[in-house]
Coordinates of C-alpha atoms and ligand atoms in Angstrom, one line a residue:
M258 CA 101.6 148.5 90.0
C259 CA 100.3 146.9 93.1
G260 CA 102.0 146.1 96.4
I261 CA 102.0 142.6 98.0
V262 CA 103.2 141.2 101.3
G263 CA 103.1 137.8 102.8
I264 CA 104.2 136.5 106.3
V265 CA 104.6 133.3 108.1
G266 CA 105.1 134.3 111.7
K267 CA 105.2 132.9 115.2
S268 CA 102.5 135.2 116.5
P269 CA 99.6 137.1 114.9
V270 CA 100.6 138.8 111.7
N271 CA 97.7 141.2 111.1
Q272 CA 99.5 144.3 112.3
I273 CA 102.7 143.5 110.4
I274 CA 100.7 143.0 107.2
Y275 CA 98.9 146.3 107.8
D276 CA 102.2 148.1 108.4
G277 CA 103.7 146.6 105.3
L278 CA 100.7 147.7 103.2
T279 CA 100.9 151.2 104.6
V280 CA 104.4 151.6 103.4
L281 CA 103.5 150.1 100.0
Q282 CA 100.6 152.4 99.6
H283 CA 102.4 154.4 96.9
R284 CA 102.1 151.3 94.7
G285 CA 98.3 151.2 94.7
Q286 CA 95.6 153.6 96.2
D287 CA 92.4 152.0 94.9
A288 CA 91.8 149.1 97.1
A289 CA 93.4 147.1 99.9
G290 CA 92.9 143.6 101.3
I291 CA 94.3 141.2 103.9
V292 CA 93.7 137.5 104.4
T293 CA 94.9 135.6 107.4
I294 CA 94.5 131.9 108.3
D295 CA 93.0 131.3 111.7
E296 CA 92.4 127.7 112.9
G297 CA 91.9 126.4 109.4
R298 CA 89.7 129.2 108.1
F299 CA 90.4 132.3 106.1
R300 CA 89.8 135.7 107.6
L301 CA 89.3 138.2 104.8
R302 CA 88.8 142.0 104.7
K303 CA 89.1 143.8 101.4
A304 CA 87.5 146.9 100.0
N305 CA 88.1 150.0 97.8
G306 CA 90.1 152.7 99.6
L307 CA 93.4 153.4 101.2
V308 CA 94.8 151.0 103.8
R309 CA 93.9 153.4 106.7
D310 CA 90.3 153.5 105.6
V311 CA 89.7 149.9 104.6
F312 CA 90.8 148.4 108.0
Q313 CA 88.9 149.5 111.1
E314 CA 89.7 148.1 114.5
R315 CA 86.9 145.6 114.2
H316 CA 88.5 144.1 111.0
M317 CA 91.9 144.0 112.5
Q318 CA 90.6 142.1 115.5
R319 CA 89.0 139.5 113.2
L320 CA 92.2 139.1 111.1
Q321 CA 93.7 136.5 113.5
G322 CA 96.4 133.9 112.7
N323 CA 100.1 133.6 112.3
M324 CA 100.1 133.5 108.5
G325 CA 98.7 135.8 106.0
I326 CA 99.0 138.0 102.8
G327 CA 98.0 141.5 101.9
H328 CA 97.6 143.6 98.8
V329 CA 97.2 147.3 97.7
R330 CA 95.7 147.7 94.3
Y331 CA 96.3 149.9 91.3
P332 CA 94.0 148.3 88.7
T333 CA 95.6 147.4 85.3
A334 CA 93.0 144.8 84.2
G335 CA 89.3 144.3 84.7
S336 CA 87.4 147.0 86.6
S337 CA 88.0 149.0 89.8
S338 CA 85.1 147.4 91.5
S339 CA 85.6 146.2 95.1
A340 CA 84.9 142.7 93.8
E341 CA 88.2 142.8 92.1
A342 CA 90.1 144.0 95.2
Q343 CA 92.6 141.3 96.3
P344 CA 93.4 138.8 97.8
F345 CA 91.2 136.4 95.8
Y346 CA 90.0 133.1 97.2
V347 CA 89.2 129.7 95.8
N348 CA 88.0 126.8 97.9
S349 CA 89.6 123.9 96.1
P350 CA 92.1 122.3 96.6
F351 CA 92.6 122.9 100.3
G352 CA 91.5 126.6 100.2
I353 CA 93.9 129.1 98.5
A354 CA 94.1 132.9 98.7
L355 CA 96.3 134.9 96.3
A356 CA 97.5 138.4 95.7
H357 CA 99.2 139.5 92.5
N358 CA 101.3 142.4 91.2
G359 CA 101.6 142.6 87.5
N360 CA 99.5 141.9 84.4
L361 CA 98.9 138.7 82.4
T362 CA 99.2 139.1 78.7
N363 CA 97.3 135.9 77.8
A364 CA 94.2 136.5 80.0
T365 CA 91.7 136.0 77.2
E366 CA 93.0 132.6 76.3
L367 CA 93.3 131.6 80.0
R368 CA 89.7 132.5 80.6
E369 CA 88.6 130.3 77.8
S370 CA 90.8 127.4 78.6
L371 CA 90.0 127.5 82.3
F372 CA 86.3 127.1 81.5
K373 CA 86.6 124.6 78.7
D374 CA 89.4 122.4 80.0
A375 CA 89.1 122.8 83.7
R376 CA 85.4 123.7 84.1
R377 CA 86.4 126.6 86.3
H378 CA 84.1 129.6 86.6
I379 CA 85.8 133.0 86.9
N380 CA 83.6 135.5 88.6
T381 CA 85.3 138.7 87.8
T382 CA 87.2 140.4 84.9
S383 CA 90.4 140.4 86.9
D384 CA 93.5 138.7 85.5
S385 CA 94.6 137.9 89.1
E386 CA 91.5 135.7 89.6
L387 CA 92.6 133.8 86.5
L388 CA 96.1 133.3 87.9
L389 CA 94.7 132.0 91.1
N390 CA 92.6 129.4 89.3
V391 CA 95.5 128.3 87.1
L392 CA 97.5 127.7 90.3
A393 CA 94.6 126.0 92.0
H394 CA 94.1 123.7 89.0
E395 CA 97.8 122.7 89.0
L396 CA 97.8 122.1 92.7
C397 CA 94.9 119.7 92.1
E398 CA 97.4 117.3 90.5
S399 CA 98.4 116.3 94.0
K400 CA 95.5 114.0 94.8
L401 CA 96.5 113.6 98.4
M402 CA 95.8 115.7 101.4
E403 CA 99.5 116.0 101.8
L404 CA 101.3 118.6 99.8
S405 CA 105.1 118.4 99.7
A406 CA 107.3 121.3 98.7
D407 CA 108.1 119.4 95.6
D408 CA 104.4 119.1 94.7
V409 CA 104.1 122.9 95.1
F410 CA 107.2 123.5 93.0
S411 CA 105.9 121.2 90.2
A412 CA 102.6 123.1 90.2
V413 CA 104.5 126.4 89.9
K414 CA 106.5 125.0 87.0
R415 CA 103.3 124.2 85.2
V416 CA 101.8 127.6 86.0
H417 CA 104.8 129.3 84.4
K418 CA 104.1 127.3 81.2
H419 CA 100.4 128.4 81.1
I420 CA 100.6 132.1 82.0
R421 CA 102.5 134.9 80.3
G422 CA 103.2 138.5 81.3
A423 CA 104.4 140.0 84.5
Y424 CA 103.6 138.5 87.9
A425 CA 104.9 138.7 91.4
V426 CA 102.6 136.5 93.5
V427 CA 102.0 135.6 97.2
S428 CA 99.5 133.0 98.1
V429 CA 98.5 131.0 101.2
I430 CA 97.3 127.4 101.2
I431 CA 95.2 126.3 104.2
G432 CA 96.8 123.6 106.2
H433 CA 100.1 123.9 104.3
G434 CA 101.9 127.2 103.9
L435 CA 102.8 130.3 102.0
L436 CA 103.9 130.3 98.4
A437 CA 105.5 133.2 96.6
F438 CA 106.9 133.3 93.0
R439 CA 108.1 135.7 90.4
D440 CA 107.7 135.6 86.6
P441 CA 110.6 134.2 84.5
N442 CA 111.8 137.7 83.5
G443 CA 111.5 139.2 87.0
I444 CA 109.5 142.1 85.6
R445 CA 107.9 143.0 88.9
P446 CA 109.9 143.1 92.1
L447 CA 109.7 140.6 95.0
V448 CA 112.0 140.4 98.0
L449 CA 112.4 137.9 100.9
G450 CA 113.2 138.9 104.5
Q451 CA 113.4 137.3 107.9
R452 CA 113.5 138.1 111.5
E453 CA 114.6 136.2 114.6
T454 CA 112.1 135.9 117.5
E455 CA 112.3 133.9 120.7
Q456 CA 109.8 131.4 119.1
G457 CA 111.9 131.0 116.0
V458 CA 112.5 132.6 112.6
E459 CA 109.7 134.5 110.8
Y460 CA 109.6 135.0 107.1
M461 CA 108.2 137.8 105.0
V462 CA 108.0 138.4 101.3
A463 CA 107.1 141.8 99.9
S464 CA 107.1 143.9 96.7
E465 CA 109.8 146.2 98.1
S466 CA 112.3 146.0 100.9
V467 CA 110.9 149.0 102.7
A468 CA 108.0 146.8 103.8
L469 CA 110.5 144.5 105.6
D470 CA 112.4 147.4 107.3
I471 CA 109.5 148.9 109.3
D472 CA 108.8 145.7 111.3
G473 CA 112.4 144.7 111.8
F474 CA 112.7 142.1 109.1
K475 CA 116.1 141.9 107.4
L476 CA 116.3 141.8 103.6
V477 CA 117.7 138.3 102.8
R478 CA 117.6 138.7 99.0
D479 CA 115.4 139.2 96.0
V480 CA 113.2 136.3 94.9
A481 CA 114.9 135.3 91.7
P482 CA 113.0 135.5 88.4
G483 CA 111.2 132.2 87.9
E484 CA 111.9 131.1 91.5
A485 CA 109.3 129.9 94.0
I486 CA 109.6 130.2 97.8
Y487 CA 107.5 128.0 99.9
I488 CA 107.3 128.4 103.7
T489 CA 105.4 125.8 105.6
E490 CA 103.0 126.6 108.4
A491 CA 105.7 125.4 110.7
G492 CA 108.1 127.9 109.3
E493 CA 110.4 125.7 107.1
L494 CA 111.7 127.6 104.1
H495 CA 112.0 125.8 100.7
T496 CA 113.1 127.5 97.5
K497 CA 113.4 126.3 93.9
Q498 CA 114.1 127.7 90.5
C499 CA 110.9 126.7 88.6
F500 CA 111.7 128.0 85.1
E501 CA 114.6 126.9 82.9
G502 CA 116.2 129.8 81.2
A503 CA 114.8 132.5 83.6
K504 CA 116.6 135.9 83.3
C505 CA 116.4 139.1 85.2
V506 CA 114.8 141.9 83.1
P507 CA 113.2 144.1 85.7
C508 CA 110.9 147.0 84.8
I509 CA 113.0 150.1 84.7
F510 CA 110.0 152.3 85.5
E511 CA 110.1 150.9 89.1
Y512 CA 113.3 152.9 89.6
V513 CA 112.0 156.0 87.7
Y514 CA 108.7 156.3 89.5
F515 CA 107.0 153.4 91.2
A516 CA 109.3 152.3 94.0
R517 CA 110.1 154.2 97.2
P518 CA 113.6 155.6 97.3
D519 CA 114.4 153.7 100.6
S520 CA 113.8 150.4 98.9
T521 CA 116.5 148.1 97.4
L522 CA 115.3 146.1 94.4
N523 CA 117.4 143.6 92.4
D524 CA 120.4 144.7 94.5
V525 CA 120.1 148.3 93.4
S526 CA 119.1 151.1 95.8
V527 CA 116.2 153.0 94.3
Y528 CA 117.5 156.2 95.9
G529 CA 121.0 155.6 94.4
S530 CA 119.5 155.0 91.0
R531 CA 117.7 158.3 91.2
V532 CA 120.8 160.2 92.2
R533 CA 122.6 158.7 89.3
M534 CA 119.6 159.7 87.0
G535 CA 120.2 163.3 88.1
E536 CA 123.9 162.9 87.5
Q537 CA 123.4 161.7 84.0
L538 CA 120.8 164.2 83.1
G539 CA 122.8 167.0 84.6
L540 CA 125.7 166.1 82.3
K541 CA 123.4 166.0 79.3
I542 CA 122.1 169.5 80.2
K543 CA 125.6 170.8 80.5
R544 CA 126.4 169.3 77.1
E545 CA 123.3 170.4 75.3
W546 CA 122.2 173.6 77.0
A547 CA 125.6 175.3 77.6
D548 CA 124.1 178.7 76.7
L549 CA 121.0 178.5 78.8
D550 CA 120.8 181.0 81.7
I551 CA 119.2 178.9 84.4
D552 CA 118.9 180.6 87.8
V553 CA 117.5 177.8 89.9
V554 CA 116.6 174.1 89.8
I555 CA 113.1 173.2 91.2
P556 CA 111.8 169.6 91.6
V557 CA 108.2 168.6 90.9
P558 CA 107.4 166.9 94.2
E559 CA 107.6 164.2 95.2
T560 CA 109.4 161.5 93.2
S561 CA 111.8 163.8 91.3
C562 CA 113.3 165.5 94.4
D563 CA 116.4 163.3 94.7
I564 CA 117.0 163.6 90.9
A565 CA 116.6 167.4 90.9
L566 CA 119.0 167.9 93.8
E567 CA 121.7 166.0 91.9
I568 CA 121.1 168.0 88.7
A569 CA 121.6 171.2 90.7
N570 CA 124.8 169.8 92.2
E571 CA 126.0 168.9 88.7
L572 CA 125.1 172.3 87.3
Q573 CA 126.4 174.1 90.5
L574 CA 123.1 175.9 90.8
P575 CA 120.8 176.5 93.7
Y576 CA 118.2 173.8 94.4
R577 CA 114.9 175.2 95.8
Q578 CA 111.6 173.5 96.8
G579 CA 109.5 175.9 94.9
F580 CA 106.4 173.7 95.1
V581 CA 104.7 172.7 98.3
K582 CA 103.0 169.4 98.2
N583 CA 99.7 168.8 100.1
R584 CA 100.6 165.6 102.0
Y585 CA 96.9 164.5 102.1
V586 CA 96.6 164.1 98.3
G587 CA 98.0 160.9 96.9
R588 CA 99.9 160.1 93.7
T589 CA 98.1 161.5 90.7
F590 CA 99.5 159.3 88.0
I591 CA 98.0 156.1 89.5
M592 CA 94.6 157.7 89.9
P593 CA 92.0 155.9 87.7
G594 CA 90.7 158.6 85.4
Q595 CA 92.2 161.6 83.5
A596 CA 89.6 164.1 85.0
Q597 CA 90.5 163.1 88.5
R598 CA 94.3 163.2 87.7
K599 CA 93.9 166.7 86.2
K600 CA 92.1 168.1 89.1
S601 CA 94.5 166.6 91.6
V602 CA 97.7 168.2 90.4
R603 CA 96.4 171.7 91.4
R604 CA 95.1 170.4 94.7
K605 CA 98.3 168.7 95.4
L606 CA 100.9 171.3 94.5
N607 CA 101.2 175.0 95.1
T608 CA 104.0 177.5 94.4
I609 CA 106.2 179.6 96.7
E610 CA 106.2 182.7 94.6
V611 CA 109.6 184.1 95.7
E612 CA 111.4 181.1 94.1
F613 CA 109.9 181.9 90.7
K614 CA 109.5 185.7 90.5
G615 CA 111.7 187.1 87.8
K616 CA 113.8 183.9 87.5
N617 CA 114.6 181.4 84.8
V618 CA 113.7 178.1 86.4
L619 CA 114.6 174.6 85.5
L620 CA 111.8 172.3 86.6
V621 CA 112.7 168.6 87.0
D622 CA 110.3 165.7 86.9
D623 CA 111.0 161.9 86.9
S624 CA 108.8 161.4 83.8
V625 CA 106.4 163.0 81.5
V626 CA 103.6 160.5 80.7
R627 CA 100.3 162.1 79.7
G628 CA 101.7 165.5 80.4
T629 CA 99.0 166.2 83.0
T630 CA 101.5 167.3 85.6
S631 CA 104.0 169.2 83.5
E632 CA 101.5 171.2 81.7
Q633 CA 99.9 172.5 84.9
I634 CA 103.1 172.9 86.7
I635 CA 104.6 175.1 84.0
E636 CA 101.5 177.3 84.0
M637 CA 101.8 177.6 87.8
A638 CA 105.5 178.6 87.5
R639 CA 104.6 181.3 85.0
D640 CA 101.7 182.5 87.2
A641 CA 104.2 182.8 90.0
G642 CA 106.2 185.2 87.9
A643 CA 108.9 182.9 86.3
K644 CA 110.7 184.6 83.3
K645 CA 111.6 181.4 81.5
V646 CA 110.5 177.9 82.3
Y647 CA 112.8 175.0 81.2
F648 CA 111.8 171.4 81.9
A649 CA 113.8 168.2 82.3
S650 CA 112.6 164.7 82.5
A651 CA 114.7 161.9 84.0
A652 CA 113.0 159.3 81.9
P653 CA 113.1 159.3 78.1
E654 CA 110.0 160.0 76.0
I655 CA 107.3 157.5 76.7
R656 CA 105.9 156.4 73.4
F657 CA 104.5 152.9 73.8
P658 CA 101.8 151.3 75.9
N659 CA 102.6 149.2 79.0
V660 CA 101.2 145.7 79.2
Y661 CA 103.0 144.5 82.4
G662 CA 101.2 146.3 85.2
I663 CA 101.4 150.0 84.5
D664 CA 98.1 151.5 83.4
M665 CA 99.2 153.1 80.2
P666 CA 97.1 151.1 77.7
S667 CA 96.6 153.7 75.0
V668 CA 99.2 155.4 72.8
N669 CA 96.9 158.2 72.2
E670 CA 97.0 159.2 75.9
L671 CA 100.8 159.4 75.8
I672 CA 102.0 163.0 75.1
A673 CA 105.2 161.8 73.4
H674 CA 103.5 159.4 71.1
G675 CA 104.2 160.5 67.5
R676 CA 105.7 163.8 68.6
E677 CA 109.2 165.3 68.6
V678 CA 110.7 167.0 71.6
N679 CA 109.9 170.6 70.3
E680 CA 106.2 169.6 69.7
I681 CA 105.9 168.2 73.3
A682 CA 107.6 171.4 74.6
E683 CA 105.0 173.4 72.9
M684 CA 102.1 171.3 74.2
I685 CA 103.2 171.6 77.8
G686 CA 104.3 175.2 77.4
A687 CA 108.0 174.9 78.2
D688 CA 110.6 177.3 76.8
E689 CA 112.9 174.3 76.4
L690 CA 112.5 170.6 77.2
I691 CA 115.1 167.9 77.6
F692 CA 114.7 164.1 78.1
Q693 CA 117.2 161.6 79.5
S694 CA 118.4 159.2 76.8
L695 CA 117.5 155.5 77.3
D696 CA 121.2 154.5 77.4
D697 CA 121.9 157.0 80.2
L698 CA 118.8 155.9 82.1
I699 CA 120.0 152.3 82.0
T700 CA 123.5 153.3 83.0
A701 CA 122.0 155.2 86.0
V702 CA 119.9 152.4 87.2
K703 CA 122.5 149.7 86.8
G704 CA 125.0 151.6 88.9
D705 CA 127.8 149.2 89.7
N706 CA 125.6 146.1 89.6
E707 CA 127.4 144.2 86.8
S708 CA 124.9 141.3 86.9
L709 CA 122.0 143.5 85.9
T710 CA 122.4 143.6 82.1
H711 CA 118.8 144.0 80.8
F712 CA 115.7 146.0 81.7
E713 CA 112.1 145.9 80.6
T714 CA 112.0 149.2 78.7
S715 CA 109.0 148.7 76.4
V716 CA 107.4 152.1 77.2
F717 CA 110.4 153.8 75.7
D718 CA 111.4 151.4 72.8
G719 CA 108.3 149.2 72.1
N720 CA 110.3 146.0 72.8
Y721 CA 108.1 143.6 74.7
I722 CA 110.2 141.0 76.5
T723 CA 107.5 138.3 76.5
N724 CA 107.5 138.3 72.7
D725 CA 103.7 137.8 72.6
I726 CA 102.6 141.4 72.0
D727 CA 101.4 142.3 68.5
Q728 CA 99.3 145.2 67.1
A729 CA 96.0 143.3 67.5
Y730 CA 96.8 142.8 71.2
L731 CA 97.6 146.5 71.7
E732 CA 94.4 147.5 69.9
S733 CA 92.3 145.3 72.1
L734 CA 94.0 146.5 75.2
E735 CA 93.4 150.1 74.2
S736 CA 89.8 149.6 73.5
A737 CA 89.3 147.7 76.8
R738 CA 91.2 150.1 79.0
K739 CA 91.3 153.6 77.6
D740 CA 89.7 156.2 79.8
N741 CA 86.3 156.1 78.3
A742 CA 86.1 152.4 78.2
K743 CA 86.9 152.2 82.0
K744 CA 84.2 154.7 82.8
S745 CA 81.5 152.6 81.1
K746 CA 82.7 149.4 82.7
S747 CA 83.1 150.5 86.3
L748 CA 80.2 149.5 88.6
P749 CA 78.9 151.8 91.3
L750 CA 80.7 150.7 94.4
E751 CA 77.5 149.4 96.1
M752 CA 77.0 147.1 93.2
G753 CA 80.4 145.5 93.7
L754 CA 79.9 141.7 93.9
E755 CA 81.6 140.8 97.2
L756 CA 81.8 137.1 97.7
H757 CA 83.4 136.0 100.9
N758 CA 83.9 139.5 102.2
D759 CA 83.9 140.3 105.8
E760 CA 82.3 143.7 106.4
Ligands
PRP669 O1 102.8 163.2 82.8 P1 101.9 162.7 83.8 O2 100.8 161.9 83.2 O3 101.4 163.8 84.7 O4 102.7 161.6 84.7 C1 104.0 161.9 85.3 C2 103.9 162.5 86.6 O5 103.1 161.6 87.5 C3 103.9 161.2 88.6 O6 103.7 162.0 89.8 P2 102.6 161.6 90.9 O7 101.8 162.8 91.3 O8 101.8 160.4 90.5 O9 103.5 161.1 92.2 P3 104.7 161.7 93.0 O10 104.1 162.7 94.1 O11 105.3 160.5 93.6 O12 105.6 162.4 92.1 C4 105.3 161.4 88.2 O13 106.2 161.6 89.3 C5 105.2 162.7 87.3 O14 105.2 163.8 88.1
LIG670 N1 99.0 146.9 89.1 C1 98.9 145.6 89.3 O1 99.8 144.9 89.7 C2 97.5 145.1 89.1 C3 97.3 143.6 89.4 C4 96.1 143.1 88.6 N2 96.4 143.1 87.2 C5 94.9 144.0 88.8 O2 94.5 144.8 88.0 O3 94.3 143.9 89.9
MG671 MG1 105.4 163.3 90.3

């Protein structure tokens, strides 16, 4: 997952982009970048690190201009080198910068065809640089210096024909405007907001509505799957559906884990969906564990807290924050390597003994992916004196790789792959383990949004909505991105090739 923002304002936008990226930090902790347009030139700052570390005052001062885009990165393709931090830039036509959330599933073919057919050199292993070059190539069709909204939309239509996978995109074109578009299945989220100022209306697009809230932008609506939004430098808004037959099939894992609870995506409150996940799972626990003697419900901070509270309500049991989270340690699941993830769980969470001693505890997490968290948390609960440790996951068993922007490339890293619930329980050391069913999860996320009928659920059921994923693809993904492969590929930071970077 990554976070993206884009703004066409009436005054300098650097601070708003920075603020937006800060509240999207939970979507990507590896690298951050901002591009603004100042008097016909791009101003760029991007590097590995958290937003607060990447942008110093001197960078912010240089990021002048009333239009710009930003990105926080969680790598799912290529390497984690700073050269693959976003936004990416290409000089022709006009000068374009682009930031992408998602993952392309035909990157290999695109790389070949861009070189052979368009004679375009791609300087990194990033799929997002490919996407930028496909867009640039299609925008070249307009041979004039002018670029109408229709020209832009025709280019996006052709882009949709060439690329496959998941993509929410923001892009700025020098001398013209800001372009945003979402893949035809709407796998990754993208919202549009606006705010009134004395100089006129300002527009903002972002991965999540929370990025709009903090600077006083009002959520207008989601960008529809397949739709493109083009806002000219002067602030005129144009929108167009650029894909015939687009449908809304958002990634369900956004609601389970990725998005912030205070965001609304596809007209569904993430918080509301998590409360309903707790409701559904609470009901299942009542049905299937009627005889269990649970004393207390304890969440595994942070994402599962709203879910666990609702389970406690449903079971009419006390809810206690038995783990304290160190606020200075980030999310462990989106860290790049297993060794780092493993070390971080213990650094991040500590027990409050009194909540465990002599009790039968029900620990609740939003998901069990590699089992890194659950295994250690259960051990900590026992060390703190718990009698019995039961474990509940608000997501079903994750058994299949993700190809759409979540870094789960290898089935062998997934604890539920090829295992039944009792085997998983044994591996993580739980006395009992329960998973939410996929139907219940879907019911919970939909809530009363009747128009949302389908979700991207491949990690649970192995159905890939883009219909282009076969065994050979999954095998090549696994060998390119499994933990060991990543280690051998990543360059030392100082060797990152940083073209057009402003130190
Ligand atoms: O089975 P695993 O491979 O450990 O992955 C699942 C865990 O990782 C995530 O937490 P994370 O620490 O990333 O973030 P959070 O603080 O938002 O819960 C998620 O909430 C689970 O706790
Ligand atoms: N998680 C994402 O959205 C990643 C975007 C892109 N595939 C990258 O690796 O940079
Ligand atoms: Mg967690």
